[in-house]
Short mmCIF file of C-alpha atoms and ligand atoms in Angstrom, two decimals:
data_model
loop_
_atom_site.label_atom_id
_atom_site.label_comp_id
_atom_site.label_asym_id
_atom_site.label_seq_id
_atom_site.Cartn_x
_atom_site.Cartn_y
_atom_site.Cartn_z
CA MET A 1 10.97 43.22 10.72
CA ARG A 2 11.10 41.18 7.86
CA LEU A 3 9.97 41.61 4.41
CA LEU A 4 9.92 39.58 1.44
CA PHE A 5 10.36 40.79 -1.98
CA VAL A 6 9.14 38.76 -5.01
CA THR A 7 8.60 40.09 -8.43
CA ASP A 8 7.12 39.53 -11.93
CA THR A 9 5.23 36.25 -11.06
CA HIS A 10 3.07 36.20 -14.39
CA LEU A 11 0.65 33.76 -13.15
CA ARG A 12 -1.25 31.82 -16.00
CA GLY A 13 -3.19 28.88 -16.80
CA VAL A 14 -1.33 27.80 -20.00
CA ALA A 15 2.18 26.90 -20.53
CA PRO A 16 4.52 29.59 -22.81
CA ARG A 17 5.85 27.87 -25.82
CA ASN A 18 9.61 26.96 -24.91
CA ARG A 19 8.80 25.42 -21.72
CA THR A 20 9.13 21.73 -21.25
CA ASP A 21 7.74 21.04 -18.00
CA ASP A 22 4.15 21.40 -16.54
CA PHE A 23 4.40 25.12 -16.23
CA VAL A 24 1.21 25.98 -14.08
CA ALA A 25 2.30 23.17 -11.82
CA THR A 26 5.87 24.89 -11.58
CA LEU A 27 4.23 28.06 -10.99
CA LYS A 28 2.11 27.01 -8.22
CA ALA A 29 4.79 25.20 -6.63
CA LYS A 30 6.89 28.59 -6.66
CA LEU A 31 4.34 30.51 -5.48
CA GLY A 32 3.85 27.86 -2.36
CA GLU A 33 7.06 28.47 -1.87
CA VAL A 34 6.93 32.06 -1.60
CA ALA A 35 4.09 31.75 0.87
CA ALA A 36 6.15 29.03 2.57
CA LEU A 37 8.72 31.45 3.19
CA ALA A 38 6.97 34.16 4.42
CA ALA A 39 5.78 31.94 7.11
CA GLU A 40 8.85 30.48 7.96
CA HIS A 41 10.54 34.12 8.14
CA ARG A 42 7.60 35.52 9.99
CA VAL A 43 7.50 38.44 7.28
CA PHE A 44 5.76 41.61 8.30
CA ALA A 45 4.48 42.28 4.53
CA VAL A 46 5.42 40.72 1.21
CA LEU A 47 6.22 43.43 -1.65
CA HIS A 48 5.44 42.54 -5.05
CA GLY A 49 7.17 44.45 -7.78
CA GLY A 50 4.56 43.97 -10.45
CA ASP A 51 2.87 41.80 -13.25
CA LEU A 52 1.06 39.51 -10.66
CA PHE A 53 -1.02 37.53 -13.50
CA ASP A 54 0.51 37.49 -17.30
CA VAL A 55 -3.06 39.53 -18.11
CA PRO A 56 -5.08 42.20 -16.90
CA VAL A 57 -8.12 40.12 -16.50
CA PRO A 58 -7.14 36.48 -16.52
CA GLY A 59 -10.48 33.99 -16.38
CA LEU A 60 -11.92 33.15 -13.30
CA GLY A 61 -10.50 29.43 -13.37
CA VAL A 62 -7.13 30.56 -13.71
CA VAL A 63 -7.28 32.92 -10.83
CA GLY A 64 -9.11 30.56 -8.83
CA GLU A 65 -6.13 27.76 -9.88
CA PHE A 66 -3.83 30.29 -7.44
CA ALA A 67 -6.39 31.94 -5.28
CA SER A 68 -5.59 29.05 -2.73
CA ILE A 69 -1.88 29.52 -2.45
CA LEU A 70 -2.06 33.38 -2.54
CA ARG A 71 -4.58 33.12 0.67
CA GLN A 72 -1.72 31.33 2.39
CA ILE A 73 0.23 34.30 2.48
CA GLU A 74 -1.00 35.75 5.65
CA ALA A 75 1.44 38.68 5.44
CA PRO A 76 -0.12 41.98 3.60
CA LEU A 77 0.58 41.95 0.33
CA PHE A 78 1.92 45.10 -1.03
CA ILE A 79 2.06 45.67 -5.08
CA VAL A 80 2.71 48.14 -7.61
CA PRO A 81 1.22 47.83 -10.70
CA GLY A 82 3.03 46.18 -13.81
CA ASN A 83 2.36 46.62 -17.53
CA HIS A 84 0.56 43.18 -17.51
CA ASP A 85 -1.49 44.01 -14.79
CA LEU A 86 -3.15 46.35 -17.03
CA HIS A 87 -5.44 46.92 -20.44
CA GLY A 88 -2.74 48.39 -23.31
CA GLN A 89 0.02 49.09 -20.55
CA ASN A 90 -2.24 51.97 -19.37
CA PRO A 91 -2.40 52.65 -15.90
CA GLU A 92 -6.03 54.66 -16.43
CA THR A 93 -7.43 50.88 -17.05
CA LEU A 94 -6.18 49.61 -13.59
CA MET A 95 -9.73 49.88 -11.94
CA ARG A 96 -10.77 47.41 -14.78
CA THR A 97 -8.20 44.98 -14.13
CA LEU A 98 -8.19 42.38 -11.87
CA LEU A 99 -5.45 43.74 -9.90
CA GLY A 100 -7.50 46.90 -9.56
CA PHE A 101 -10.45 44.90 -8.56
CA LEU A 102 -8.03 42.83 -5.60
CA GLY A 103 -6.76 45.84 -4.37
CA ARG A 104 -10.50 47.47 -4.02
CA TRP A 105 -11.60 44.09 -2.31
CA GLY A 106 -8.77 44.50 0.11
CA VAL A 107 -6.91 41.40 -1.09
CA VAL A 108 -3.83 43.41 -1.69
CA ARG A 109 -2.53 46.93 -0.97
CA LEU A 110 -1.54 49.20 -4.13
CA LEU A 111 1.40 50.96 -4.07
CA ASP A 112 2.02 54.41 -5.59
CA LYS A 113 3.75 57.33 -4.81
CA SER A 114 1.54 58.15 -1.92
CA PRO A 115 3.72 56.73 1.36
CA VAL A 116 2.43 54.16 3.42
CA TYR A 117 3.91 53.35 6.56
CA LEU A 118 4.53 50.29 8.25
CA ASP A 119 5.40 50.13 12.28
CA ASP A 120 5.98 47.16 14.19
CA GLY A 121 6.95 49.22 17.30
CA ASN A 122 10.27 48.20 16.31
CA VAL A 123 11.31 50.00 13.10
CA ARG A 124 9.29 52.33 10.84
CA VAL A 125 9.25 51.88 7.10
CA GLN A 126 8.20 54.32 4.67
CA LEU A 127 6.90 52.17 1.84
CA THR A 128 6.09 53.84 -1.62
CA GLY A 129 5.81 52.39 -5.21
CA ALA A 130 6.39 53.47 -8.72
CA PRO A 131 3.69 51.54 -10.80
CA TYR A 132 4.28 51.12 -14.75
CA HIS A 133 3.35 53.64 -17.52
CA PHE A 134 4.62 54.71 -20.78
CA ALA A 135 6.87 57.71 -19.49
CA ILE A 136 8.74 55.89 -16.58
CA ASP A 137 11.86 55.90 -17.95
CA ASP A 138 11.73 59.49 -19.38
CA GLY A 139 13.79 61.56 -17.12
CA GLY A 140 13.78 58.86 -14.23
CA GLY A 141 11.61 60.99 -11.73
CA ASP A 142 9.28 58.17 -10.74
CA TYR A 143 12.45 56.42 -9.26
CA ILE A 144 13.08 58.97 -7.00
CA VAL A 145 11.47 59.69 -3.68
CA LYS A 146 11.95 61.79 -0.17
CA LYS A 147 12.29 60.04 3.00
CA GLN A 148 10.46 61.18 5.67
CA ASN A 149 9.38 60.52 9.43
CA CYS A 150 10.84 57.13 9.13
CA ASP A 151 14.00 54.60 10.02
CA VAL A 152 13.81 53.24 6.24
CA ALA A 153 12.41 54.37 3.03
CA ILE A 154 11.36 51.63 0.50
CA HIS A 155 10.56 52.43 -3.14
CA VAL A 156 9.16 49.51 -5.23
CA CYS A 157 9.03 49.98 -9.12
CA HIS A 158 7.99 48.51 -12.19
CA GLY A 159 10.12 49.97 -15.14
CA ALA A 160 13.35 49.57 -16.90
CA LEU A 161 15.79 50.83 -13.88
CA LEU A 162 19.16 48.69 -15.09
CA ASP A 163 22.68 48.49 -14.05
CA ARG A 164 24.28 49.10 -17.47
CA SER A 165 23.36 50.87 -20.85
CA PHE A 166 21.20 48.75 -23.17
CA GLY A 167 21.73 51.00 -26.55
CA PRO A 168 19.50 53.38 -28.04
CA MET A 169 17.06 50.52 -29.18
CA VAL A 170 15.08 50.42 -25.96
CA LYS A 171 14.13 53.04 -23.13
CA TYR A 172 15.57 52.54 -19.50
CA THR A 173 16.74 54.50 -16.62
CA LEU A 174 20.39 53.81 -15.25
CA ILE A 175 20.61 53.18 -11.51
CA ASP A 176 23.42 55.47 -11.74
CA ASP A 177 21.27 58.52 -13.12
CA ILE A 178 19.09 58.47 -10.26
CA ALA A 179 21.17 56.81 -7.53
CA ALA A 180 22.25 60.07 -5.73
CA ARG A 181 18.83 61.81 -6.42
CA THR A 182 16.56 59.20 -4.22
CA GLN A 183 16.61 59.03 -0.64
CA ALA A 184 15.22 55.55 -0.51
CA ASP A 185 17.15 53.13 1.51
CA TYR A 186 15.99 50.12 -0.72
CA THR A 187 14.84 50.55 -4.19
CA LEU A 188 12.90 47.36 -5.54
CA CYS A 189 12.55 46.91 -9.00
CA GLY A 190 10.82 44.28 -11.36
CA HIS A 191 9.78 44.64 -14.86
CA TYR A 192 13.30 43.44 -16.62
CA HIS A 193 13.03 39.71 -16.17
CA LEU A 194 16.65 38.83 -16.23
CA GLY A 195 17.19 40.72 -12.89
CA TYR A 196 21.04 41.81 -11.79
CA GLN A 197 23.66 41.91 -9.15
CA ASP A 198 22.75 44.03 -6.16
CA VAL A 199 24.07 47.60 -6.70
CA CYS A 200 24.93 49.71 -3.90
CA ARG A 201 25.45 53.61 -4.39
CA ASP A 202 26.31 55.32 -0.75
CA GLY A 203 24.62 52.83 1.48
CA ARG A 204 21.51 52.85 -0.59
CA TRP A 205 20.52 49.35 -2.30
CA PHE A 206 19.14 49.00 -5.97
CA LEU A 207 17.89 45.26 -6.15
CA ASN A 208 16.15 43.38 -8.94
CA PRO A 209 15.87 39.56 -7.99
CA GLY A 210 14.77 38.88 -11.40
CA ALA A 211 11.44 37.48 -12.42
CA LEU A 212 10.01 34.46 -10.56
CA VAL A 213 9.13 32.61 -13.69
CA ARG A 214 11.14 32.46 -17.00
CA LEU A 215 9.07 32.87 -19.69
CA SER A 216 11.32 32.83 -22.80
CA ALA A 217 14.02 30.74 -23.63
CA SER A 218 16.97 33.18 -24.14
CA PRO A 219 20.37 32.29 -22.81
CA GLY A 220 20.00 35.14 -20.17
CA GLU A 221 16.88 33.03 -18.62
CA LEU A 222 18.65 29.86 -19.29
CA SER A 223 21.58 30.31 -17.25
CA ARG A 224 19.62 32.16 -14.22
CA TRP A 225 18.13 30.89 -11.22
CA PRO A 226 14.45 32.25 -9.96
CA ALA A 227 15.07 34.18 -6.68
CA VAL A 228 13.51 36.55 -4.13
CA VAL A 229 14.85 38.64 -1.54
CA LEU A 230 14.48 39.00 2.20
CA ILE A 231 15.07 42.16 3.95
CA ARG A 232 15.77 42.20 7.88
CA LEU A 233 15.58 45.76 9.51
CA GLU A 234 16.51 46.61 13.16
CA GLY A 235 16.07 50.15 14.19
CA THR A 236 17.92 52.00 11.29
CA GLY A 237 20.05 48.99 10.00
CA ALA A 238 19.13 47.12 7.24
CA ARG A 239 20.47 43.99 5.26
CA HIS A 240 19.07 41.74 3.06
CA GLU A 241 19.81 38.16 1.40
CA THR A 242 18.94 36.76 -2.06
CA ILE A 243 17.00 33.38 -1.95
CA ARG A 244 17.24 31.08 -4.69
CA LEU A 245 13.85 28.93 -5.03
CA LYS A 246 14.37 25.26 -4.10
CA SER A 247 11.77 24.75 -6.57
CA ALA A 248 13.23 25.94 -9.38
CA ARG A 249 14.95 23.89 -12.24
CA PRO A 250 18.15 24.22 -14.04
CA GLY A 251 17.25 26.37 -16.77
CA ASP A 252 17.90 23.42 -19.68
CA GLU A 253 15.76 21.37 -18.03
CA VAL A 254 12.66 23.16 -18.31
CA LEU A 255 13.48 25.25 -21.33
CA ASP A 256 13.81 23.92 -24.75
CA ARG A 257 17.10 24.31 -26.28
CA GLY A 258 16.28 23.76 -29.51
CA ALA A 259 14.11 27.08 -29.62
CA ILE A 260 16.91 29.15 -28.24
CA GLU A 261 19.28 27.82 -31.21
CA ASP A 262 16.62 28.83 -33.41
CA ALA A 263 16.47 32.28 -31.66
CA ALA A 264 20.42 32.78 -31.65
CA PHE A 265 20.00 31.70 -35.49
CA ARG A 266 17.53 34.42 -36.10
CA ALA A 267 19.06 36.77 -34.35
CA ARG A 268 22.47 35.93 -36.10
CA LYS A 269 20.52 36.49 -39.61
CA ARG A 270 19.13 39.67 -38.51
CA GLN A 271 22.66 41.05 -37.57
CA GLU A 272 23.71 39.97 -41.15
CA PHE A 273 20.78 41.60 -42.58
CA LEU A 274 21.35 45.11 -41.09
CA GLN A 275 24.90 44.90 -41.79
CA THR A 276 23.90 44.50 -45.09
CA VAL A 277 21.83 47.60 -45.20
CA ARG A 278 24.40 49.63 -43.28
CA GLN A 279 26.68 48.84 -46.08
CA ILE A 280 24.50 50.01 -48.64
CA ALA A 281 23.07 53.04 -47.28
CA GLU A 282 26.27 54.70 -46.52
CA PRO A 283 26.11 57.81 -44.36
CA SER A 284 25.63 60.37 -46.94
CA ALA A 285 22.56 58.65 -47.98
CA PHE A 286 20.68 59.83 -44.86
CA THR A 287 21.97 63.40 -45.07
CA ARG A 288 19.01 63.63 -48.11
CA SER A 289 15.86 64.90 -46.92
CA ASP A 290 13.82 62.84 -49.80
CA PRO A 291 12.80 59.31 -47.77
CA GLU A 292 11.69 58.01 -50.87
CA ALA A 293 15.39 58.22 -52.15
CA ILE A 294 16.69 56.93 -49.28
CA LEU A 295 14.40 53.65 -49.41
CA SER A 296 15.22 53.31 -53.12
CA ARG A 297 18.90 53.49 -52.90
CA VAL A 298 18.46 50.87 -49.74
CA LEU A 299 16.22 48.62 -51.92
CA ALA A 300 18.30 49.14 -55.00
CA GLY A 301 21.25 47.96 -52.94
CA MET A 302 19.34 44.53 -52.01
CA LYS A 303 18.22 43.77 -55.56
CA GLU A 304 20.74 40.13 -55.73
CA ARG A 305 18.98 39.10 -52.41
CA PRO A 306 16.46 36.16 -52.72
CA GLU A 307 14.23 38.14 -50.26
CA PHE A 308 14.06 41.43 -52.49
CA ALA A 309 10.61 41.31 -53.68
CA ALA A 310 8.98 40.45 -50.46
CA VAL A 311 10.83 43.11 -48.89
CA GLN A 312 10.45 45.84 -51.40
CA ALA A 313 6.56 45.05 -51.41
CA GLU A 314 6.35 45.43 -47.70
CA VAL A 315 8.33 48.19 -47.25
CA MET A 316 6.11 50.31 -50.13
CA LYS A 317 3.07 49.14 -48.28
CA LEU A 318 4.45 50.76 -45.05
CA TRP A 319 5.48 53.76 -46.81
CA ALA A 320 2.16 54.01 -48.16
CA GLU A 321 0.59 53.68 -44.95
CA VAL A 322 2.84 56.63 -43.46
CA ARG A 323 2.21 58.80 -46.24
CA GLU A 324 -1.42 58.13 -46.09
CA GLU A 325 -1.49 59.00 -42.28
CA ALA A 326 0.54 62.03 -42.49
CA GLY A 327 -1.79 63.72 -44.88
CA LYS A 328 -2.04 62.36 -48.64
CA GLY A 329 1.62 62.74 -49.27
CA CYS A 330 2.47 65.69 -47.25
CA VAL A 331 5.46 63.64 -45.66
CA SER A 332 8.64 65.59 -47.04
CA SER A 333 11.10 64.17 -44.23
CA VAL A 334 11.59 61.36 -42.11
MN1 MN B 401 7.02 41.51 -16.18
#
């Protein structure tokens, strides 16, 4: 049995900023290549890691642009809903989205934690999914499955399951924190567009080949090549290969370098600014419980900077809103 995994296709009718090619034509070519690979390898099913379209309810014109290509995929398409498939990233809205509609129509099969079994008489596969929701990376429980009544268990996820730490600013789950707890032979993940090198822990694989499309012009997107994964199952054995898409172009041919340099410049400026703020607000300042005193102290240290007036106005506006929300000045600590 062969299965094809593809993720984050973000089908859309307009080009994102920073793309220099005919983006819709590129999307069609890539989707066409996925359909051709599915046919060439006679896959039993195509597995999709979520974010099929870029918005939850695209216009019918956009849907129609891709419908004939999606129809070329003869194998059933199993998909886990991603955040872009949902209104406000809320799973409860699924039935009001295109993906929910396609699921009910039977065009796609929606995956969740209830197992679905694929059986070709040779291999029996347990298929489960972890759809996106706000708390998917709180504790990692969604990434953990039990393997039952099958030769191979595959879990398809749309969350920030990552191979390395990303610092305190984003929520994520480390593969190493859940690897010993899940019984899935393959955990196939979308959502983190850059993907990572295949991870293997005690014979269990954790794969994210990256998004099918490069939507932003970040250095990571510039240097990577869109790919899909082909999994071959025989008895209880499994192997897989990453297939780089022939229809993709090198990043610097389709992404605007000017935008990349602008982004790098902004990131540098932001770092400089944060550095200044850190120097002004030495740790003792934050041990005080009076948030207004902390704000005043940080602002006072910035008086010489040209952006001072604008920053002060914005900070005070936000602070007033926070006080308002919290009940007319009842906030006494941050
Ligand atoms: Mn995505």
